[in-house]
Short mmCIF file of C-alpha atoms in Angstrom, two decimals:
data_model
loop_
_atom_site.label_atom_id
_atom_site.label_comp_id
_atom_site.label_asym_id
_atom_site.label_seq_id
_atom_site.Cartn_x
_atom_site.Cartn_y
_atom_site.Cartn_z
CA UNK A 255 28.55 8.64 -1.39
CA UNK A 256 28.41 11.44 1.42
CA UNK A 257 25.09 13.27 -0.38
CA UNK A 258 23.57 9.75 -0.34
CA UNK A 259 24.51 8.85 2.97
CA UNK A 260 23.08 12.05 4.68
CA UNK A 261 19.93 11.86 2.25
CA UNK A 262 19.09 8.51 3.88
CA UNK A 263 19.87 9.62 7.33
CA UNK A 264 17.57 13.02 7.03
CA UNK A 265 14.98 10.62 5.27
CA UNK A 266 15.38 8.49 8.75
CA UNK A 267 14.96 11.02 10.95
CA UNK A 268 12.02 12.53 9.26
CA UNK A 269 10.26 8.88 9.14
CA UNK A 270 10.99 8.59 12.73
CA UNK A 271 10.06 11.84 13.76
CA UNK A 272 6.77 11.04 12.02
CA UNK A 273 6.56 7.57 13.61
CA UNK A 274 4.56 7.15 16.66
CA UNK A 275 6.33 4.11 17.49
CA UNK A 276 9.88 4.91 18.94
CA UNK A 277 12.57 2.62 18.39
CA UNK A 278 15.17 1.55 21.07
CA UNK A 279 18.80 0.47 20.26
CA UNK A 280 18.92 -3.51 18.95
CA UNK A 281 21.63 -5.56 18.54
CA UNK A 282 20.45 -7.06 15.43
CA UNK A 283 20.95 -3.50 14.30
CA UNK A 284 24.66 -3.96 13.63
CA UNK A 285 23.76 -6.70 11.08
CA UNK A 286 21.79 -3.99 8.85
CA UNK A 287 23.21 -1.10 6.38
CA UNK A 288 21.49 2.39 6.30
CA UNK A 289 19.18 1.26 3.38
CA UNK A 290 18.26 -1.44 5.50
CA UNK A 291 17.32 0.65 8.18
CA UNK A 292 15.76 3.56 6.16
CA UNK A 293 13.50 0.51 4.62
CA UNK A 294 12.27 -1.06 7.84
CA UNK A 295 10.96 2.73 8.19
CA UNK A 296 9.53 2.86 5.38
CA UNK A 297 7.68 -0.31 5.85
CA UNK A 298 6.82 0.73 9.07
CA UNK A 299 5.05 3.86 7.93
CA UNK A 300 3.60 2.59 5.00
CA UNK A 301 1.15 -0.54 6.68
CA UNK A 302 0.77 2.28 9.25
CA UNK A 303 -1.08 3.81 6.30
CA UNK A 304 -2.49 0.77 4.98
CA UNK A 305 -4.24 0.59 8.55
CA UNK A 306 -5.53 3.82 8.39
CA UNK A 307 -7.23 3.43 4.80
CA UNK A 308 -8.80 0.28 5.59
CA UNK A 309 -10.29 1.91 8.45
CA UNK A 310 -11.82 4.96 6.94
CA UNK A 311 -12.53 2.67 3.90
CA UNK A 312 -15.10 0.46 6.19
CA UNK A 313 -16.72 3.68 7.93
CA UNK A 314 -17.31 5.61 4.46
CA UNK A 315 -18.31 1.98 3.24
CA UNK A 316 -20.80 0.20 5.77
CA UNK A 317 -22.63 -1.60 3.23
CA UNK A 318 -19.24 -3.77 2.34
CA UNK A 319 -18.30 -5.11 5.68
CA UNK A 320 -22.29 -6.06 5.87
CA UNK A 321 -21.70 -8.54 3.28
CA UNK A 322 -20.30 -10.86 5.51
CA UNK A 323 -21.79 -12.34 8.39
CA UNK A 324 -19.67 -12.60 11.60
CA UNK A 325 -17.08 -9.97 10.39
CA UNK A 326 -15.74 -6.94 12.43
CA UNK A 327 -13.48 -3.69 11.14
CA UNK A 328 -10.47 -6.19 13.10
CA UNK A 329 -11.23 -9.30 11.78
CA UNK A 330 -10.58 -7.75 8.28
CA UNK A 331 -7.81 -6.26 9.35
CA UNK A 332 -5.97 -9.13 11.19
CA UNK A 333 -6.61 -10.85 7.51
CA UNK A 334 -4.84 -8.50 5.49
CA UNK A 335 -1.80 -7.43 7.33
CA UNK A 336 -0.73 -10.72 8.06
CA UNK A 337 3.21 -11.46 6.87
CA UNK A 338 1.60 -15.31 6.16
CA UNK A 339 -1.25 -14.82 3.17
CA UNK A 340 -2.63 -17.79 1.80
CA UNK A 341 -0.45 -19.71 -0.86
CA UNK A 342 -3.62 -20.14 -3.24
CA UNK A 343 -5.11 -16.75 -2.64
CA UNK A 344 -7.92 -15.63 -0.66
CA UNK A 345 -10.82 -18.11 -1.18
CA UNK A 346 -13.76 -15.28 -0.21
CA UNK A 347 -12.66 -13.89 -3.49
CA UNK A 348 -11.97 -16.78 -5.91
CA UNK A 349 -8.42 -17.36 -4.60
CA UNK A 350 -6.67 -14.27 -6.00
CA UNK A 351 -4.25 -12.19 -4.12
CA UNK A 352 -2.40 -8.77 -5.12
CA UNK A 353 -2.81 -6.93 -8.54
CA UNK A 354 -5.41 -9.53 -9.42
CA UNK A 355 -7.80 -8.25 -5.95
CA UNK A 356 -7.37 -4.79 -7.03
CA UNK A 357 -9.58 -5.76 -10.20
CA UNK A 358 -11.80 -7.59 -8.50
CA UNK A 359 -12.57 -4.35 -6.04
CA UNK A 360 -13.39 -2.53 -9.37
CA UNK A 361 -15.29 -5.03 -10.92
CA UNK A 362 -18.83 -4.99 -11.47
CA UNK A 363 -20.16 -8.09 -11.15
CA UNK A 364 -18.64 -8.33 -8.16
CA UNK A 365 -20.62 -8.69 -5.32
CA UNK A 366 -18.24 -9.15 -2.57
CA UNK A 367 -16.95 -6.84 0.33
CA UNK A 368 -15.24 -4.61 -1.83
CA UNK A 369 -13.04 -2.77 0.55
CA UNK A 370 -11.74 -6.07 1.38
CA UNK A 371 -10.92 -6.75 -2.16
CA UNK A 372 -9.14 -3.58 -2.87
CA UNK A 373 -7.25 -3.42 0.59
CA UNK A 374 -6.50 -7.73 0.17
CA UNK A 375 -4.94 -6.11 -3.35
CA UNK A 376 -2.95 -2.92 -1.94
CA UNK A 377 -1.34 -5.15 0.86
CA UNK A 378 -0.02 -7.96 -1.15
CA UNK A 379 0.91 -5.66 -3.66
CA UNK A 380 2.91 -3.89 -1.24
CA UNK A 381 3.87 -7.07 0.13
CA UNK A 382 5.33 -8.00 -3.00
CA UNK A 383 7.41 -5.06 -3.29
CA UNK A 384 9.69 -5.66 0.04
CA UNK A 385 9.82 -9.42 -0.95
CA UNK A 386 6.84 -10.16 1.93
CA UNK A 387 10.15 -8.92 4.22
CA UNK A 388 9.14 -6.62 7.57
CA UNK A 389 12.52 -6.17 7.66
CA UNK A 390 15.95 -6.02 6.07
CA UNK A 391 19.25 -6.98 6.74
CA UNK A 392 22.84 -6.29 5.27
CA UNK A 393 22.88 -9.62 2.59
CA UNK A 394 18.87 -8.75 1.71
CA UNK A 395 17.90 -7.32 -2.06
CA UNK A 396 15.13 -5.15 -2.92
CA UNK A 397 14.14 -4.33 -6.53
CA UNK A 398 13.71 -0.55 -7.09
CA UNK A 399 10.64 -1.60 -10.31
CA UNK A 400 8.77 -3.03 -8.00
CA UNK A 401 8.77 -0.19 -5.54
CA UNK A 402 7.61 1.96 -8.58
CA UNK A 403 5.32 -0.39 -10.13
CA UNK A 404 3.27 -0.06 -6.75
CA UNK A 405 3.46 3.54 -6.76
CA UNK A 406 1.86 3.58 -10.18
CA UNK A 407 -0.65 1.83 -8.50
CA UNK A 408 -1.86 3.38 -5.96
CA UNK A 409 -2.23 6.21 -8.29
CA UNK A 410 -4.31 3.94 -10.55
CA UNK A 411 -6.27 3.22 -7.26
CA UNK A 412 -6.86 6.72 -6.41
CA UNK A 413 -8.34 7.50 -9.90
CA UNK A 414 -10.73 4.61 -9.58
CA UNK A 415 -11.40 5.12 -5.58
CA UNK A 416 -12.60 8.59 -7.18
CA UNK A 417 -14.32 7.78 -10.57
CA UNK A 418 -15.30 3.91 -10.78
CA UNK A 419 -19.25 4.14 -11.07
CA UNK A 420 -21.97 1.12 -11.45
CA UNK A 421 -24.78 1.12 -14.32
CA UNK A 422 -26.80 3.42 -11.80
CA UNK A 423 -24.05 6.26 -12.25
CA UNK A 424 -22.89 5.92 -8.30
CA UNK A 425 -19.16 5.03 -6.99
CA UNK A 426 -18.76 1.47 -6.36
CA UNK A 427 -16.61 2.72 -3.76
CA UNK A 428 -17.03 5.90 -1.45
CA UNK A 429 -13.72 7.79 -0.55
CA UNK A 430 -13.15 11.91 -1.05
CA UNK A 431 -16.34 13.64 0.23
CA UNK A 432 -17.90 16.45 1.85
CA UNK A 433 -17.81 16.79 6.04
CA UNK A 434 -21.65 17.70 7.33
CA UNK A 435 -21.00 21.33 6.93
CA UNK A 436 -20.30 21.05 3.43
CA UNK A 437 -16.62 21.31 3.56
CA UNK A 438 -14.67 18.78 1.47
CA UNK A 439 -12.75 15.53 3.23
CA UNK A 440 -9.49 14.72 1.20
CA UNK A 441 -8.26 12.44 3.72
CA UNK A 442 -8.29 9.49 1.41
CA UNK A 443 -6.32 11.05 -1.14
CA UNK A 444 -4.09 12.24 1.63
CA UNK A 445 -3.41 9.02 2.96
CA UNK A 446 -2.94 7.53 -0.56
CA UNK A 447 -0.85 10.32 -1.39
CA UNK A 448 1.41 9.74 1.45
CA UNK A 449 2.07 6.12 0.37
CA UNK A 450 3.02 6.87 -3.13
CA UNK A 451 5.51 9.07 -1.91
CA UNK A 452 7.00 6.37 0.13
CA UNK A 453 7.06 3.68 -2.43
CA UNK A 454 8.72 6.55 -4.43
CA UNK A 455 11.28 7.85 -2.57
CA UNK A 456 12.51 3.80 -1.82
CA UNK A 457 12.50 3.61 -5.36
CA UNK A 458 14.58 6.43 -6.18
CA UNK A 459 16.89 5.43 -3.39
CA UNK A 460 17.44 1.80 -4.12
CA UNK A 461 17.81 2.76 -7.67
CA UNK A 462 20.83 4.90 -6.61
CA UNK A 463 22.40 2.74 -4.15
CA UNK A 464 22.72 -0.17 -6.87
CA UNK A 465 23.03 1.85 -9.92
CA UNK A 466 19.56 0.05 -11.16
CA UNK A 467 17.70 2.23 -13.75
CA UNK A 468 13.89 2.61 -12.79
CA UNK A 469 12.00 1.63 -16.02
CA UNK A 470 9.54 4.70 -16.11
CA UNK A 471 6.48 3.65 -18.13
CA UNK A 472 3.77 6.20 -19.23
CA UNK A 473 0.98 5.71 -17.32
CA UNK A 474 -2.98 6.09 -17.92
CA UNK A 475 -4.54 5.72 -14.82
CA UNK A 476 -8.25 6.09 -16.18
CA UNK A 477 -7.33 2.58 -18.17
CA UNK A 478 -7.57 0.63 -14.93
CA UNK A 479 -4.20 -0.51 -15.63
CA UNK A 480 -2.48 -2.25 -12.91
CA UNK A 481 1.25 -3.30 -13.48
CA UNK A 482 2.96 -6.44 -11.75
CA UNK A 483 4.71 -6.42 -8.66
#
Protein backbone atom coordinates (compact mmCIF):
# COMPACT_ATOMS: atom_id res chain seq x y z
CA UNK A 1 0.00 0.00 0.00
CA UNK A 2 3.00 2.46 0.83
CA UNK A 3 4.98 1.47 -2.73
CA UNK A 4 1.63 2.25 -4.42
CA UNK A 5 0.89 5.25 -2.65
CA UNK A 6 4.32 6.97 -3.33
CA UNK A 7 4.23 5.51 -7.04
CA UNK A 8 1.11 7.62 -7.62
CA UNK A 9 2.39 10.61 -5.84
CA UNK A 10 5.95 10.62 -7.90
CA UNK A 11 3.67 9.86 -11.03
CA UNK A 12 1.77 13.30 -9.82
CA UNK A 13 4.48 15.27 -9.44
CA UNK A 14 6.12 14.31 -12.63
CA UNK A 15 2.64 15.01 -14.59
CA UNK A 16 2.56 18.29 -12.91
CA UNK A 17 5.94 19.22 -13.30
CA UNK A 18 5.32 18.52 -16.99
CA UNK A 19 2.00 20.43 -16.98
CA UNK A 20 1.98 23.93 -18.07
CA UNK A 21 -1.13 24.53 -16.35
CA UNK A 22 -0.56 24.88 -12.49
CA UNK A 23 -3.11 23.85 -10.22
CA UNK A 24 -4.21 25.81 -7.06
CA UNK A 25 -5.67 24.14 -3.87
CA UNK A 26 -9.73 23.24 -4.39
CA UNK A 27 -12.03 22.31 -2.04
CA UNK A 28 -13.65 19.79 -4.14
CA UNK A 29 -10.23 18.23 -3.73
CA UNK A 30 -11.08 16.63 -0.40
CA UNK A 31 -13.90 14.69 -2.14
CA UNK A 32 -11.19 12.83 -4.47
CA UNK A 33 -8.63 9.81 -3.61
CA UNK A 34 -5.01 9.86 -5.05
CA UNK A 35 -6.14 7.80 -8.15
CA UNK A 36 -8.59 10.33 -8.62
CA UNK A 37 -6.23 12.96 -8.64
CA UNK A 38 -3.35 11.18 -10.50
CA UNK A 39 -6.28 10.60 -13.29
CA UNK A 40 -7.51 14.16 -13.68
CA UNK A 41 -3.59 14.50 -14.59
CA UNK A 42 -3.54 12.18 -16.74
CA UNK A 43 -6.50 13.44 -18.59
CA UNK A 44 -5.15 16.65 -18.45
CA UNK A 45 -1.96 15.75 -20.25
CA UNK A 46 -3.30 13.45 -22.54
CA UNK A 47 -6.08 16.02 -24.63
CA UNK A 48 -3.05 18.32 -24.09
CA UNK A 49 -1.58 15.85 -26.58
CA UNK A 50 -4.57 15.26 -28.50
CA UNK A 51 -4.34 19.17 -29.20
CA UNK A 52 -1.02 19.06 -30.27
CA UNK A 53 -1.52 16.11 -32.92
CA UNK A 54 -4.45 17.59 -34.42
CA UNK A 55 -2.49 20.58 -34.94
CA UNK A 56 0.57 19.26 -36.62
CA UNK A 57 -1.86 16.76 -38.30
CA UNK A 58 -3.66 19.86 -40.27
CA UNK A 59 -0.19 21.66 -41.13
CA UNK A 60 1.53 18.31 -42.53
CA UNK A 61 -2.08 17.76 -44.07
CA UNK A 62 -3.44 21.03 -45.87
CA UNK A 63 -5.25 19.26 -48.44
CA UNK A 64 -7.77 17.70 -45.59
CA UNK A 65 -8.94 20.76 -43.85
CA UNK A 66 -9.51 22.12 -47.68
CA UNK A 67 -12.22 19.72 -48.00
CA UNK A 68 -14.49 21.69 -46.19
CA UNK A 69 -15.62 24.99 -46.92
CA UNK A 70 -15.83 27.52 -44.02
CA UNK A 71 -13.54 25.41 -41.69
CA UNK A 72 -10.50 26.71 -39.64
CA UNK A 73 -7.57 24.55 -37.62
CA UNK A 74 -10.17 25.85 -34.35
CA UNK A 75 -13.29 25.09 -35.65
CA UNK A 76 -12.07 21.41 -35.90
CA UNK A 77 -10.76 21.55 -32.85
CA UNK A 78 -13.64 23.08 -30.77
CA UNK A 79 -15.56 19.90 -32.52
CA UNK A 80 -13.53 17.26 -31.23
CA UNK A 81 -12.61 18.09 -27.74
CA UNK A 82 -15.92 18.81 -26.72
CA UNK A 83 -17.09 16.67 -23.32
CA UNK A 84 -20.83 16.79 -25.32
CA UNK A 85 -20.30 14.66 -28.84
CA UNK A 86 -23.23 14.00 -30.75
CA UNK A 87 -25.52 11.04 -29.53
CA UNK A 88 -25.84 9.66 -33.26
CA UNK A 89 -22.29 10.32 -34.29
CA UNK A 90 -20.79 12.88 -36.35
CA UNK A 91 -23.02 13.40 -39.45
CA UNK A 92 -19.88 14.86 -41.81
CA UNK A 93 -18.83 11.29 -41.57
CA UNK A 94 -21.94 9.05 -41.77
CA UNK A 95 -22.74 9.40 -38.05
CA UNK A 96 -19.94 7.29 -36.55
CA UNK A 97 -17.95 8.24 -33.58
CA UNK A 98 -14.78 6.46 -31.85
CA UNK A 99 -13.17 3.12 -33.07
CA UNK A 100 -15.58 3.23 -35.99
CA UNK A 101 -13.85 7.07 -37.23
CA UNK A 102 -10.53 5.60 -36.89
CA UNK A 103 -11.52 3.26 -39.95
CA UNK A 104 -13.02 5.66 -41.73
CA UNK A 105 -9.55 7.92 -41.56
CA UNK A 106 -7.91 4.77 -43.15
CA UNK A 107 -10.34 4.04 -45.57
CA UNK A 108 -10.02 4.47 -49.12
CA UNK A 109 -12.96 5.43 -50.51
CA UNK A 110 -13.12 7.91 -48.24
CA UNK A 111 -13.09 11.19 -49.36
CA UNK A 112 -13.56 13.23 -46.35
CA UNK A 113 -11.18 15.44 -44.15
CA UNK A 114 -9.27 12.70 -42.97
CA UNK A 115 -7.46 14.20 -40.08
CA UNK A 116 -10.80 14.96 -38.82
CA UNK A 117 -11.80 11.41 -39.06
CA UNK A 118 -8.87 9.95 -37.35
CA UNK A 119 -8.62 12.73 -34.56
CA UNK A 120 -13.01 12.54 -34.24
CA UNK A 121 -11.79 8.59 -33.62
CA UNK A 122 -8.69 9.10 -31.11
CA UNK A 123 -10.85 11.56 -28.94
CA UNK A 124 -13.91 9.54 -28.42
CA UNK A 125 -11.89 6.67 -28.07
CA UNK A 126 -10.13 8.28 -25.36
CA UNK A 127 -13.28 9.62 -24.27
CA UNK A 128 -14.56 6.32 -23.81
CA UNK A 129 -11.84 5.20 -21.70
CA UNK A 130 -12.41 7.83 -18.63
CA UNK A 131 -16.23 7.20 -19.02
CA UNK A 132 -16.48 10.84 -21.13
CA UNK A 133 -15.38 12.02 -17.24
CA UNK A 134 -12.77 15.28 -17.12
CA UNK A 135 -12.62 14.41 -13.83
CA UNK A 136 -12.89 11.94 -10.98
CA UNK A 137 -14.09 11.78 -7.70
CA UNK A 138 -13.83 9.34 -4.61
CA UNK A 139 -17.34 7.07 -5.54
CA UNK A 140 -16.18 7.23 -9.57
CA UNK A 141 -14.94 3.75 -11.45
CA UNK A 142 -12.60 3.47 -14.20
CA UNK A 143 -11.96 0.21 -16.10
CA UNK A 144 -8.21 -0.58 -16.42
CA UNK A 145 -9.21 -2.73 -20.33
CA UNK A 146 -10.29 0.13 -21.57
CA UNK A 147 -7.30 2.21 -20.70
CA UNK A 148 -5.27 -0.58 -22.51
CA UNK A 149 -7.52 -1.23 -25.29
CA UNK A 150 -6.76 2.53 -26.30
CA UNK A 151 -3.20 2.14 -25.87
CA UNK A 152 -3.27 -0.71 -28.36
CA UNK A 153 -4.66 1.74 -30.42
CA UNK A 154 -2.82 4.36 -30.76
CA UNK A 155 -0.16 1.96 -31.58
CA UNK A 156 -2.38 0.57 -34.35
CA UNK A 157 -2.69 4.32 -35.36
CA UNK A 158 0.91 4.97 -35.46
CA UNK A 159 1.56 1.95 -37.80
CA UNK A 160 -1.07 3.18 -40.19
CA UNK A 161 -0.21 7.15 -39.69
CA UNK A 162 3.22 5.61 -41.06
CA UNK A 163 2.32 2.90 -43.70
CA UNK A 164 -1.45 3.33 -44.95
CA UNK A 165 -0.88 4.10 -48.80
CA UNK A 166 -3.67 4.76 -51.71
CA UNK A 167 -3.62 2.77 -55.20
CA UNK A 168 -0.98 5.52 -56.29
CA UNK A 169 1.56 4.08 -53.59
CA UNK A 170 1.41 7.58 -51.40
CA UNK A 171 0.28 7.90 -47.52
CA UNK A 172 -3.24 8.74 -47.20
CA UNK A 173 -2.00 10.53 -44.34
CA UNK A 174 1.36 12.55 -43.89
CA UNK A 175 3.01 12.34 -40.34
CA UNK A 176 7.01 11.32 -39.66
CA UNK A 177 9.11 13.24 -42.24
CA UNK A 178 12.16 14.95 -43.10
CA UNK A 179 12.79 18.91 -41.83
CA UNK A 180 14.13 21.11 -45.09
CA UNK A 181 17.65 20.20 -44.34
CA UNK A 182 17.06 16.68 -44.66
CA UNK A 183 17.00 15.79 -41.08
CA UNK A 184 14.16 13.49 -39.96
CA UNK A 185 10.88 14.97 -37.85
CA UNK A 186 9.64 12.21 -35.34
CA UNK A 187 7.45 14.51 -33.61
CA UNK A 188 4.35 12.58 -34.48
CA UNK A 189 5.54 9.46 -33.20
CA UNK A 190 6.73 11.40 -30.21
CA UNK A 191 3.55 12.79 -29.40
CA UNK A 192 1.79 9.43 -30.03
CA UNK A 193 4.30 7.81 -28.07
CA UNK A 194 3.74 9.97 -25.15
CA UNK A 195 0.00 9.10 -25.06
CA UNK A 196 0.40 5.42 -25.07
CA UNK A 197 2.46 5.70 -22.20
CA UNK A 198 -0.21 7.50 -20.38
CA UNK A 199 -3.07 5.30 -21.21
CA UNK A 200 -0.51 2.66 -19.99
CA UNK A 201 0.68 3.63 -16.93
CA UNK A 202 -3.40 4.39 -15.82
CA UNK A 203 -3.84 1.02 -16.82
CA UNK A 204 -1.29 -0.60 -14.87
CA UNK A 205 -2.29 1.54 -11.95
CA UNK A 206 -6.00 1.04 -11.86
CA UNK A 207 -5.34 -2.56 -12.43
CA UNK A 208 -3.40 -2.56 -9.10
CA UNK A 209 -5.51 -0.42 -7.06
CA UNK A 210 -8.63 -2.85 -7.70
CA UNK A 211 -6.86 -6.04 -8.11
CA UNK A 212 -8.43 -6.11 -11.90
CA UNK A 213 -6.29 -8.29 -14.26
CA UNK A 214 -5.50 -6.38 -17.62
CA UNK A 215 -6.54 -8.87 -20.39
CA UNK A 216 -3.27 -8.57 -22.57
CA UNK A 217 -4.19 -9.58 -26.14
CA UNK A 218 -1.49 -10.14 -28.87
CA UNK A 219 -1.59 -7.51 -31.04
CA UNK A 220 -0.90 -7.06 -34.98
CA UNK A 221 -0.90 -3.62 -35.64
CA UNK A 222 -0.31 -3.96 -39.55
CA UNK A 223 -4.02 -5.78 -39.45
CA UNK A 224 -5.70 -2.43 -38.91
CA UNK A 225 -7.19 -3.90 -35.95
CA UNK A 226 -8.87 -1.60 -33.66
CA UNK A 227 -10.29 -3.05 -30.32
CA UNK A 228 -13.43 -1.56 -28.40
CA UNK A 229 -13.35 0.92 -25.86
Amino acid sequence: MVVRRCLIMMCVFMLSACSSNSRPFDIKNLAKSDMDLITDIHIAEVRSLTRSLMIKLYKRNPRELAKVPNQTVTSRLDAVMTIERPVYGYPELGYVDGVDALHLAFAERFEGDRVFALMVGVTGMLSSSYNHQLEFFILDDIDQQKLYNSARNLETVAWLLNTREDEKGELLLLGNGLTLDGTPNYSFERTLGQMIIIQDMMAKMVSDSTNRAINQVVHGVASMTFFPI
